[in-house]
Each structure stands twice: as structure tokens, then as C-alpha cells.
Tab-separated table of C-alpha atoms and ligand atoms in Angstrom:
chain	number	residue	atom	x	y	z
A	1	MET	CA	0.067	0.006	0.030
A	2	ASN	CA	1.533	3.284	-1.079
A	3	GLN	CA	1.103	6.305	1.101
A	4	TYR	CA	1.575	8.810	-1.929
A	5	ARG	CA	-1.687	9.741	-3.584
A	6	MET	CA	-1.205	11.153	-7.059
A	7	PRO	CA	-3.409	14.155	-7.939
A	8	VAL	CA	-6.703	13.587	-9.878
A	9	VAL	CA	-7.794	16.029	-12.387
A	10	TRP	CA	-11.459	15.946	-13.549
A	11	SER	CA	-14.101	18.256	-14.960
A	12	PRO	CA	-17.854	18.281	-14.276
A	13	THR	CA	-18.336	19.114	-18.113
A	14	THR	CA	-17.320	15.623	-18.927
A	15	ARG	CA	-20.744	14.574	-17.618
A	16	ASP	CA	-22.402	16.512	-20.424
A	17	HIS	CA	-21.928	13.884	-23.099
A	18	ASP	CA	-24.833	11.514	-23.374
A	19	PRO	CA	-24.512	9.090	-26.229
A	20	ARG	CA	-27.975	7.780	-25.288
A	21	ASN	CA	-28.088	4.898	-27.717
A	22	GLU	CA	-25.024	3.236	-29.524
A	23	VAL	CA	-26.195	1.840	-32.766
A	24	TRP	CA	-24.754	-1.691	-32.992
A	25	VAL	CA	-25.385	-3.943	-35.897
A	26	GLY	CA	-28.229	-1.536	-36.761
A	27	VAL	CA	-29.899	-1.734	-33.449
A	28	ALA	CA	-30.137	1.145	-30.930
A	29	THR	CA	-28.660	-0.442	-27.761
A	30	THR	CA	-28.136	1.346	-24.505
A	31	GLY	CA	-24.773	3.018	-24.409
A	32	THR	CA	-22.165	1.706	-21.879
A	33	GLU	CA	-19.883	4.853	-22.023
A	34	VAL	CA	-22.168	6.756	-19.606
A	35	ALA	CA	-21.645	9.819	-17.392
A	36	ALA	CA	-22.125	7.683	-14.365
A	37	ARG	CA	-18.645	6.345	-15.052
A	38	VAL	CA	-17.188	9.764	-13.953
A	39	ASP	CA	-19.015	9.582	-10.690
A	40	ALA	CA	-18.080	6.068	-9.891
A	41	ILE	CA	-14.360	6.810	-10.413
A	42	LEU	CA	-14.596	10.114	-8.659
A	43	ALA	CA	-16.062	8.423	-5.584
A	44	ALA	CA	-13.451	5.759	-5.466
A	45	VAL	CA	-10.366	8.023	-5.924
A	46	THR	CA	-11.860	10.542	-3.358
A	47	GLY	CA	-12.440	7.645	-0.906
A	48	ALA	CA	-8.965	6.472	-1.530
A	49	GLY	CA	-7.533	9.799	-0.434
A	50	HIS	CA	-6.328	11.248	-3.839
A	51	PRO	CA	-6.368	15.162	-4.053
A	52	VAL	CA	-8.912	16.064	-6.646
A	53	THR	CA	-8.736	19.290	-8.681
A	54	GLU	CA	-10.765	20.673	-11.642
A	55	ALA	CA	-9.056	20.913	-14.965
A	56	ALA	CA	-7.990	24.290	-16.233
A	57	THR	CA	-9.043	25.539	-19.650
A	58	HIS	CA	-6.227	25.194	-22.276
A	59	PRO	CA	-5.904	26.504	-25.796
A	60	ASP	CA	-6.057	24.311	-28.917
A	61	ASP	CA	-2.295	24.523	-29.745
A	62	VAL	CA	-1.417	20.941	-28.620
A	63	LEU	CA	-4.837	19.532	-29.833
A	64	VAL	CA	-4.389	20.706	-33.415
A	65	ARG	CA	-1.159	18.817	-33.618
A	66	VAL	CA	-2.946	15.594	-32.994
A	67	HIS	CA	-6.150	16.156	-34.981
A	68	GLU	CA	-7.057	17.537	-38.408
A	69	PRO	CA	-8.762	21.082	-37.918
A	70	SER	CA	-11.648	19.920	-40.227
A	71	MET	CA	-12.541	17.041	-37.788
A	72	LEU	CA	-12.449	19.493	-34.921
A	73	THR	CA	-14.606	21.874	-36.621
A	74	PHE	CA	-17.041	19.191	-37.561
A	75	LEU	CA	-17.282	17.901	-33.895
A	76	ALA	CA	-17.659	21.414	-32.584
A	77	GLU	CA	-20.656	22.281	-34.892
A	78	ALA	CA	-22.259	18.804	-35.428
A	79	ALA	CA	-24.835	18.843	-32.635
A	80	GLU	CA	-26.161	22.274	-33.613
A	81	ARG	CA	-26.282	21.453	-37.367
A	82	TRP	CA	-28.063	18.162	-36.470
A	83	ARG	CA	-30.511	19.991	-34.366
A	84	GLN	CA	-31.474	22.373	-37.354
A	85	GLY	CA	-32.037	19.348	-39.610
A	86	PRO	CA	-35.415	17.444	-39.883
A	87	TYR	CA	-34.098	14.366	-38.042
A	88	ALA	CA	-35.784	14.726	-34.720
A	89	ASP	CA	-39.211	15.463	-36.319
A	90	LEU	CA	-38.808	12.795	-39.034
A	91	VAL	CA	-37.391	9.881	-37.164
A	92	GLY	CA	-36.930	10.926	-33.533
A	93	GLN	CA	-32.997	10.982	-33.904
A	94	THR	CA	-31.484	13.536	-31.686
A	95	ARG	CA	-27.931	12.329	-32.106
A	96	VAL	CA	-25.580	12.692	-35.129
A	97	VAL	CA	-25.351	9.175	-36.927
A	98	PRO	CA	-23.898	8.513	-40.165
A	99	TYR	CA	-25.995	6.712	-42.701
A	100	LEU	CA	-23.279	6.140	-45.189
A	101	PHE	CA	-19.523	5.998	-45.072
A	102	THR	CA	-17.753	8.017	-47.824
A	103	THR	CA	-14.800	5.754	-47.826
A	104	PRO	CA	-12.915	4.473	-50.936
A	105	ALA	CA	-15.503	1.624	-51.217
A	106	MET	CA	-17.958	4.308	-52.352
A	107	THR	CA	-15.836	6.883	-53.888
A	108	ALA	CA	-13.573	4.454	-55.696
A	109	GLY	CA	-11.090	6.972	-56.975
A	110	LEU	CA	-13.650	9.488	-58.323
A	111	PRO	CA	-13.346	13.155	-57.582
A	112	THR	CA	-15.528	13.713	-54.501
A	113	ARG	CA	-17.282	16.844	-52.973
A	114	LYS	CA	-18.066	17.770	-49.540
A	115	ALA	CA	-21.483	16.418	-48.642
A	116	VAL	CA	-24.088	19.070	-48.041
A	117	ALA	CA	-26.300	16.921	-45.657
A	118	ILE	CA	-24.740	16.378	-42.236
A	119	HIS	CA	-26.103	12.769	-42.217
A	120	ALA	CA	-23.781	12.199	-45.157
A	121	GLU	CA	-20.896	14.339	-44.085
A	122	ALA	CA	-20.644	12.605	-40.755
A	123	GLY	CA	-19.442	9.527	-42.497
A	124	ASN	CA	-16.232	11.425	-43.429
A	125	TYR	CA	-15.221	11.512	-39.822
A	126	VAL	CA	-16.971	8.801	-37.754
A	127	TYR	CA	-16.069	5.280	-38.671
A	128	ASP	CA	-18.648	3.363	-36.637
A	129	THR	CA	-22.384	3.825	-35.765
A	130	MET	CA	-21.758	3.550	-31.947
A	131	THR	CA	-20.017	6.921	-31.418
A	132	LEU	CA	-22.865	9.361	-31.525
A	133	VAL	CA	-22.663	13.154	-31.163
A	134	GLY	CA	-25.326	15.090	-29.210
A	135	PRO	CA	-25.650	18.271	-27.320
A	136	GLY	CA	-22.735	18.460	-24.890
A	137	THR	CA	-20.574	15.844	-26.633
A	138	TRP	CA	-18.010	18.358	-28.048
A	139	GLU	CA	-17.839	20.236	-24.694
A	140	ALA	CA	-17.342	16.931	-22.762
A	141	ALA	CA	-14.673	15.758	-25.195
A	142	ARG	CA	-12.853	19.090	-25.066
A	143	ALA	CA	-13.109	19.140	-21.254
A	144	ALA	CA	-11.450	15.671	-21.189
A	145	VAL	CA	-8.628	17.093	-23.265
A	146	ASP	CA	-8.298	19.919	-20.581
A	147	CYS	CA	-8.042	17.133	-17.939
A	148	ALA	CA	-5.280	15.505	-19.802
A	149	LEU	CA	-3.402	18.832	-20.281
A	150	THR	CA	-3.904	19.893	-16.716
A	151	ALA	CA	-2.534	16.489	-15.506
A	152	THR	CA	0.421	16.964	-17.880
A	153	ASP	CA	1.055	20.439	-16.513
A	154	LEU	CA	1.288	18.984	-12.964
A	155	VAL	CA	3.846	16.389	-14.081
A	156	LEU	CA	5.901	19.030	-16.003
A	157	ALA	CA	5.826	21.111	-12.874
A	158	GLY	CA	7.365	18.111	-10.899
A	159	GLU	CA	4.695	15.920	-9.846
A	160	ARG	CA	5.774	12.267	-10.147
A	161	ALA	CA	2.435	11.225	-11.661
A	162	ALA	CA	-1.006	12.692	-12.240
A	163	TYR	CA	-4.220	10.966	-13.203
A	164	ALA	CA	-6.693	12.553	-15.710
A	165	LEU	CA	-10.204	11.379	-15.241
A	166	CYS	CA	-10.997	11.811	-18.973
A	167	ARG	CA	-14.486	11.027	-20.314
A	168	PRO	CA	-15.227	10.305	-23.073
A	169	PRO	CA	-12.223	8.180	-23.580
A	170	GLY	CA	-9.900	8.922	-26.472
A	171	HIS	CA	-7.518	6.165	-27.692
A	172	HIS	CA	-9.703	5.139	-30.579
A	173	ALA	CA	-9.734	8.709	-32.116
A	174	THR	CA	-7.482	8.936	-35.204
A	175	PRO	CA	-5.968	12.108	-36.720
A	176	ALA	CA	-9.098	12.799	-38.738
A	177	GLY	CA	-11.642	10.141	-37.433
A	178	PHE	CA	-13.638	9.247	-34.363
A	179	GLY	CA	-15.156	6.020	-33.287
A	180	GLY	CA	-15.062	3.345	-30.439
A	181	SER	CA	-16.839	5.805	-28.049
A	182	CYS	CA	-13.835	8.157	-28.558
A	183	TYR	CA	-13.793	11.684	-30.062
A	184	LEU	CA	-10.578	13.439	-29.132
A	185	ASN	CA	-7.401	11.486	-28.330
A	186	ASN	CA	-6.627	12.531	-24.713
A	187	ALA	CA	-3.640	10.288	-24.227
A	188	ALA	CA	-2.029	11.529	-27.619
A	189	VAL	CA	-2.554	15.153	-26.502
A	190	ALA	CA	-0.789	14.377	-23.246
A	191	ALA	CA	2.079	12.727	-24.998
A	192	GLU	CA	2.368	15.821	-27.303
A	193	ALA	CA	2.335	18.079	-24.279
A	194	LEU	CA	5.092	16.169	-22.615
A	195	ARG	CA	7.140	16.478	-25.859
A	196	ALA	CA	6.427	20.232	-25.895
A	197	GLY	CA	7.488	20.365	-22.248
A	198	GLY	CA	10.791	19.161	-22.982
A	199	HIS	CA	10.624	15.322	-23.142
A	200	ASP	CA	12.570	14.176	-26.089
A	201	ARG	CA	11.106	10.723	-26.080
A	202	VAL	CA	7.879	9.650	-24.631
A	203	ALA	CA	6.043	6.303	-24.332
A	204	VAL	CA	2.359	5.703	-24.384
A	205	ILE	CA	1.543	2.265	-22.821
A	206	ASP	CA	-2.019	1.329	-23.350
A	207	ILE	CA	-3.504	-1.371	-21.005
A	208	ASP	CA	-7.312	-0.881	-22.095
A	209	ALA	CA	-8.816	-4.197	-23.249
A	210	HIS	CA	-8.866	-2.977	-26.752
A	211	GLN	CA	-5.942	-1.790	-28.966
A	212	GLY	CA	-5.871	2.091	-29.219
A	213	ASN	CA	-5.938	2.343	-32.991
A	214	GLY	CA	-6.206	6.151	-32.783
A	215	THR	CA	-2.957	6.495	-30.667
A	216	ALA	CA	-1.313	3.888	-32.846
A	217	ALA	CA	-2.207	5.786	-36.012
A	218	ILE	CA	-1.206	9.276	-34.727
A	219	PHE	CA	2.409	8.053	-33.834
A	220	TYR	CA	2.855	5.070	-36.242
A	221	ASP	CA	5.485	7.032	-38.275
A	222	ARG	CA	7.315	8.618	-35.438
A	223	ALA	CA	10.305	7.732	-33.315
A	224	ASP	CA	9.773	10.359	-30.622
A	225	VAL	CA	6.535	8.807	-29.173
A	226	LEU	CA	6.550	5.103	-28.659
A	227	TYR	CA	3.168	3.290	-28.530
A	228	GLY	CA	2.822	-0.110	-26.800
A	229	SER	CA	-0.492	-1.876	-26.197
A	230	VAL	CA	-1.695	-5.080	-24.566
A	231	HIS	CA	-5.253	-6.026	-25.606
A	232	VAL	CA	-7.629	-8.635	-26.675
A	233	ASP	CA	-6.699	-10.289	-29.980
A	234	PRO	CA	-8.543	-8.444	-32.819
A	235	GLY	CA	-7.959	-11.675	-34.731
A	236	ALA	CA	-10.436	-13.318	-32.371
A	237	GLY	CA	-13.199	-10.871	-33.567
A	238	TRP	CA	-12.796	-7.979	-31.192
A	239	PHE	CA	-12.594	-4.178	-31.669
A	240	PRO	CA	-10.758	-2.620	-33.505
A	241	HIS	CA	-10.852	-5.700	-35.613
A	242	VAL	CA	-8.462	-4.808	-38.378
A	243	VAL	CA	-5.469	-3.440	-36.546
A	244	GLY	CA	-3.607	-4.286	-33.365
A	245	TYR	CA	-1.743	-7.376	-34.553
A	246	ALA	CA	1.719	-8.321	-33.289
A	247	ASP	CA	3.536	-7.687	-36.553
A	248	GLU	CA	2.455	-4.009	-36.607
A	249	THR	CA	5.636	-2.397	-35.179
A	250	GLY	CA	5.700	1.154	-36.849
A	251	ALA	CA	6.910	2.538	-40.129
A	252	ARG	CA	9.416	4.826	-41.612
A	253	ALA	CA	11.035	7.001	-38.783
A	254	GLY	CA	8.792	5.125	-36.421
A	255	ALA	CA	9.964	1.658	-37.459
A	256	GLY	CA	10.187	-0.370	-34.144
A	257	ALA	CA	8.532	2.326	-32.058
A	258	THR	CA	5.170	0.602	-31.894
A	259	ARG	CA	4.402	-2.708	-30.069
A	260	ASN	CA	1.137	-4.709	-30.042
A	261	VAL	CA	0.775	-7.602	-27.804
A	262	PRO	CA	-2.663	-9.311	-28.507
A	263	LEU	CA	-3.942	-11.825	-26.024
A	264	PRO	CA	-6.483	-14.570	-26.547
A	265	GLU	CA	-10.021	-14.322	-25.102
A	266	GLY	CA	-10.180	-15.585	-21.539
A	267	THR	CA	-6.630	-14.392	-20.683
A	268	GLY	CA	-6.199	-13.877	-16.883
A	269	ASP	CA	-3.724	-12.146	-14.587
A	270	ALA	CA	-0.357	-13.856	-15.182
A	271	PRO	CA	-0.042	-13.523	-19.004
A	272	TRP	CA	-1.496	-10.162	-19.041
A	273	LEU	CA	0.970	-8.828	-16.287
A	274	GLU	CA	3.710	-10.507	-18.129
A	275	ALA	CA	2.787	-8.562	-21.293
A	276	VAL	CA	2.494	-5.181	-19.135
A	277	GLY	CA	6.028	-6.022	-17.833
A	278	GLY	CA	7.446	-6.558	-21.262
A	279	LEU	CA	6.126	-3.065	-22.421
A	280	ALA	CA	7.632	-1.540	-19.226
A	281	ASP	CA	11.069	-3.187	-19.887
A	282	TRP	CA	10.887	-1.871	-23.460
A	283	VAL	CA	10.071	1.797	-22.347
A	284	VAL	CA	13.114	1.617	-20.160
A	285	ALA	CA	15.436	0.034	-22.824
A	286	GLU	CA	14.384	2.769	-25.385
A	287	GLY	CA	15.432	5.568	-23.095
A	288	CYS	CA	12.140	7.424	-22.687
A	289	SER	CA	11.989	10.314	-20.204
A	290	GLY	CA	8.215	10.585	-19.937
A	291	LEU	CA	5.274	8.097	-19.799
A	292	VAL	CA	1.574	8.322	-20.684
A	293	VAL	CA	-0.557	5.373	-19.446
A	294	SER	CA	-3.805	4.693	-21.265
A	295	LEU	CA	-5.706	3.262	-18.343
A	296	GLY	CA	-8.548	1.353	-19.499
A	297	VAL	CA	-10.017	-0.992	-16.899
A	298	ASP	CA	-12.237	-2.915	-19.349
A	299	ALA	CA	-9.821	-5.944	-19.195
A	300	ALA	CA	-11.534	-6.786	-15.885
A	301	ALA	CA	-13.452	-9.976	-15.679
A	302	ASP	CA	-16.824	-8.329	-15.107
A	303	ASP	CA	-16.567	-5.825	-17.848
A	304	PRO	CA	-19.267	-6.143	-20.587
A	305	GLU	CA	-16.954	-4.947	-23.421
A	306	SER	CA	-14.137	-7.437	-23.273
A	307	PRO	CA	-13.497	-11.160	-22.719
A	308	LEU	CA	-10.235	-10.727	-20.638
A	309	LEU	CA	-10.250	-11.844	-17.048
A	310	VAL	CA	-8.063	-9.497	-15.215
A	311	THR	CA	-8.654	-8.895	-11.467
A	312	ALA	CA	-8.247	-5.584	-9.447
A	313	ASP	CA	-5.073	-7.131	-7.807
A	314	ALA	CA	-3.570	-7.438	-11.242
A	315	TYR	CA	-4.560	-3.819	-12.124
A	316	ARG	CA	-2.693	-2.879	-8.781
A	317	ALA	CA	0.280	-5.019	-9.877
A	318	ALA	CA	0.291	-3.351	-13.337
A	319	GLY	CA	0.356	0.026	-11.524
A	320	THR	CA	3.382	-1.222	-9.442
A	321	VAL	CA	5.110	-2.350	-12.785
A	322	LEU	CA	4.481	0.900	-14.638
A	323	GLY	CA	5.188	3.116	-11.758
A	324	GLY	CA	8.402	1.127	-11.227
A	325	VAL	CA	9.643	2.341	-14.523
A	326	GLY	CA	10.402	5.548	-12.539
A	327	LEU	CA	9.284	8.063	-15.232
A	328	PRO	CA	7.068	11.036	-14.809
A	329	ALA	CA	3.688	9.755	-15.733
A	330	VAL	CA	0.408	11.049	-16.955
A	331	VAL	CA	-2.336	8.367	-16.330
A	332	VAL	CA	-5.268	8.954	-18.783
A	333	GLN	CA	-8.548	7.077	-18.288
A	334	GLU	CA	-9.845	5.133	-21.240
A	335	GLY	CA	-12.467	2.420	-21.185
A	336	GLY	CA	-14.039	0.391	-18.302
A	337	TYR	CA	-17.819	-0.043	-18.243
A	338	HIS	CA	-18.848	-2.115	-15.275
A	339	LEU	CA	-20.153	0.557	-12.877
A	340	PRO	CA	-20.032	-1.449	-9.646
A	341	THR	CA	-16.279	-2.250	-10.033
A	342	LEU	CA	-15.029	0.535	-12.200
A	343	GLY	CA	-13.912	2.858	-9.533
A	344	GLY	CA	-12.264	0.172	-7.365
A	345	LEU	CA	-10.221	-0.947	-10.518
A	346	VAL	CA	-8.938	2.574	-11.104
A	347	ALA	CA	-8.095	3.084	-7.504
A	348	ALA	CA	-6.222	-0.165	-7.369
A	349	TYR	CA	-4.083	0.834	-10.427
A	350	LEU	CA	-3.270	4.245	-9.005
A	351	ASP	CA	-2.388	2.689	-5.607
A	352	GLY	CA	-0.038	0.358	-7.316
A	353	HIS	CA	1.493	3.018	-9.510
A	354	GLY	CA	2.161	5.294	-6.495
A	355	GLY	CA	4.426	8.195	-7.367
B	401	SP5	C1	-12.568	3.180	-25.085
B	401	SP5	C2	-13.120	1.819	-25.395
B	401	SP5	O1	-12.977	0.883	-24.568
B	401	SP5	N1	-13.872	1.667	-26.509
B	401	SP5	C3	-14.539	0.418	-26.612
B	401	SP5	C4	-14.778	0.101	-28.069
B	401	SP5	C5	-15.262	-1.192	-28.278
B	401	SP5	N2	-16.637	-1.207	-28.329
B	401	SP5	C6	-17.111	-2.266	-29.068
B	401	SP5	C7	-18.624	-2.443	-28.896
B	401	SP5	C8	-19.035	-3.659	-29.373
B	401	SP5	C9	-20.580	-3.857	-29.089
B	401	SP5	N3	-20.787	-4.065	-27.754
B	401	SP5	C10	-22.291	-4.373	-27.538
B	401	SP5	C11	-22.718	-3.585	-26.430
B	401	SP5	C12	-24.154	-3.063	-26.798
B	401	SP5	N4	-24.301	-1.764	-26.302
B	402	ZN	ZN1	-11.567	-0.536	-24.318
């Protein structure tokens, strides 16, 4: 049991995103990435004695290094544009949902124009039907970025570690796309902010149950930000399905700077911790000076979104392993959807990580 309690940064605005329904295989299902997640985590970390502070507003300078301005503009304006459309009256839909995807399967090399209708334009940016935009979504996602930036500020000012209670999560958000319940890539923003703060080489270690295809994409070509992830095998039919295989190790200047460790369905503590340990050793061997942890706790046994069987004790041990690397660390919340155990899993990781 560590005595040190790292600071927690949160924002009440992160509660303002309500996806309402995630459309999965064409069916409107009840979303699992809900505002109650924030309160569950907040209660647990407060109870564990962490000092809690609200995020400070930050400018967009770091964010625009991570995401295309066109996607940021789309997200900022989408809810209001949708509200002005006939969708609520026609079909009762109050959330932005694409009805087609303007990918190469459709455009097939033809010259293309910007879609006039937002229900068509949405498919330029959102790559699934589960990541809906409503009133408050942009504000919440942007507040989550402020949580990540404020936690990074604390670390740059000398704090050994800080936890950003980001919600919605971010690691599936790509440079110009959003999906997987993610809109803005909070962890990538933290990594860029550490770089801007003087860290020449930074690692993002992602222990969410799903591979963070967004973070992987943002840094795939780069040597200055390593990305390592342990996750359920996409080859077994799990999100993000088409990336996250072990042979994806980076390209060009980033060759060798990406590591993916896929694990079979049903994997429990020992092999999962061995994978986390391998990533920690890699970060040390590569001479990084700063660390971002993408802390998803959806690898836990009770979680509805993954088939991994990791316990709270193993999350505490993972914290000890990653804290033991000895680098200043920004811990960023990603997934984790089982409300009764969510807070305890996060608190266990933070306890293990210590300072
Ligand atoms: C950040 C994060 O953990 N994102 C998770 C993305 C994976 N979501 C896949 C969802 C598959 C459908 N689940 C059925 C639940 C019905 N609501
Ligand atoms: Zn996840």
C-alpha cells in the first residue's frame, strides 16, 4: 500500500456527453460509455485519499497537432447542425449518426465533393455507428482534453504522476476520425504536451482491453513517441478488428516504435501482467523520459465490453510495474464499463502506481 496519492484532475463538463443509444449492428442499444462512469471513478479516488482538482481551460495548440482541424470543426458544430435538420421530427433521432461512409468503397477513386447533408458528411469522420454526437458531446470531449493537459502540467511542474479522469475516452480517435466511443485522443494530447514540455522521447503504454488504434495511427511513423499496447486479440473478432496485430511495429522513422501484444479471449492475470512487464522493460530500454498510461480497466473480468479476465489485484500490480519504470507519468482514463467495480479498479491501479 503506497502512502503517496497522485493528484486527480477531472471536469464536471465531462458529464455532459450523453450518447443515449449506441447503434450496434443496426440496433439502438443502451450505451455503456455513460456519465455515471465519472461519478463512480470520482467516488473511488476521493475515498482512497487522492487530492482532486478541476481541469483548467487550455488553448487548442497541442490539440491541433493531434487532430485535423476539419474534424475538430465538424465535432464542434455537429450537434447544432443536426438540431437544425429534420431528423428529430422525421425519425426521432437527436444524435448525429452517419447513414453512409464516404470511404474508398464508395468513392472508388472518383473526384469527390464535401457532402451538403450532415447525415452524409458525418461518414467522413466517424467510422462506426456507436459513437454518436449530441448536445454536450463536444464540450465534454474538449473538457477531457483539458483534464489530460492539466494533469500533464502537474507532471511537467514536478509531480511524479497525475491522473486525468478523462471521459469520453480517447484512444480510438485517429488524426481525422472518431469512433469506439472516442472523439478526441486525450492520451495523444498528453504525449504531445510532454514532448512540448521538453521530453525528447515519450512512451504511451495502453492497457485498455482494446488496442488504441487512434493513438497507434497518430504515432505510427514517429520515433519520438512510442506506442505499446496489450489487448484482446483483434484476430479473435474484437474491436478494433482490423489493426492491433503483433506484426504492426511502426513505419518509416517510427519503425520499431510501436508494439502490439494481442492476447486470447479468456486471458487472466499472469499472462496479462507478463505483457505489461514486457512493455515496461521496452520503455526503459528505449530511453524514454516521460510516460503516458492509457488506463482502460475494461480488461477486468466483469466488464461487458471485453472477454479478458483481469482482477483488481492485477491492475494494482500493473500500476506497480508501470510506476516502477520511474518516469514522470500522466495516467489517462480510457475504457471500463462495469459501474459497480469500475472505481475500485482505477483506484487499485493508482495505488499500485504510487508516485
Ligand atoms: C474506449 C473503449 O474501450 N472503447 C470500446 C470500443 C469497443 N466497443 C465495441 C462495442 C461492441 C458492441 N458491444 C455491444 C454492447 C451493446 N451496447
Ligand atoms: Zn476498451
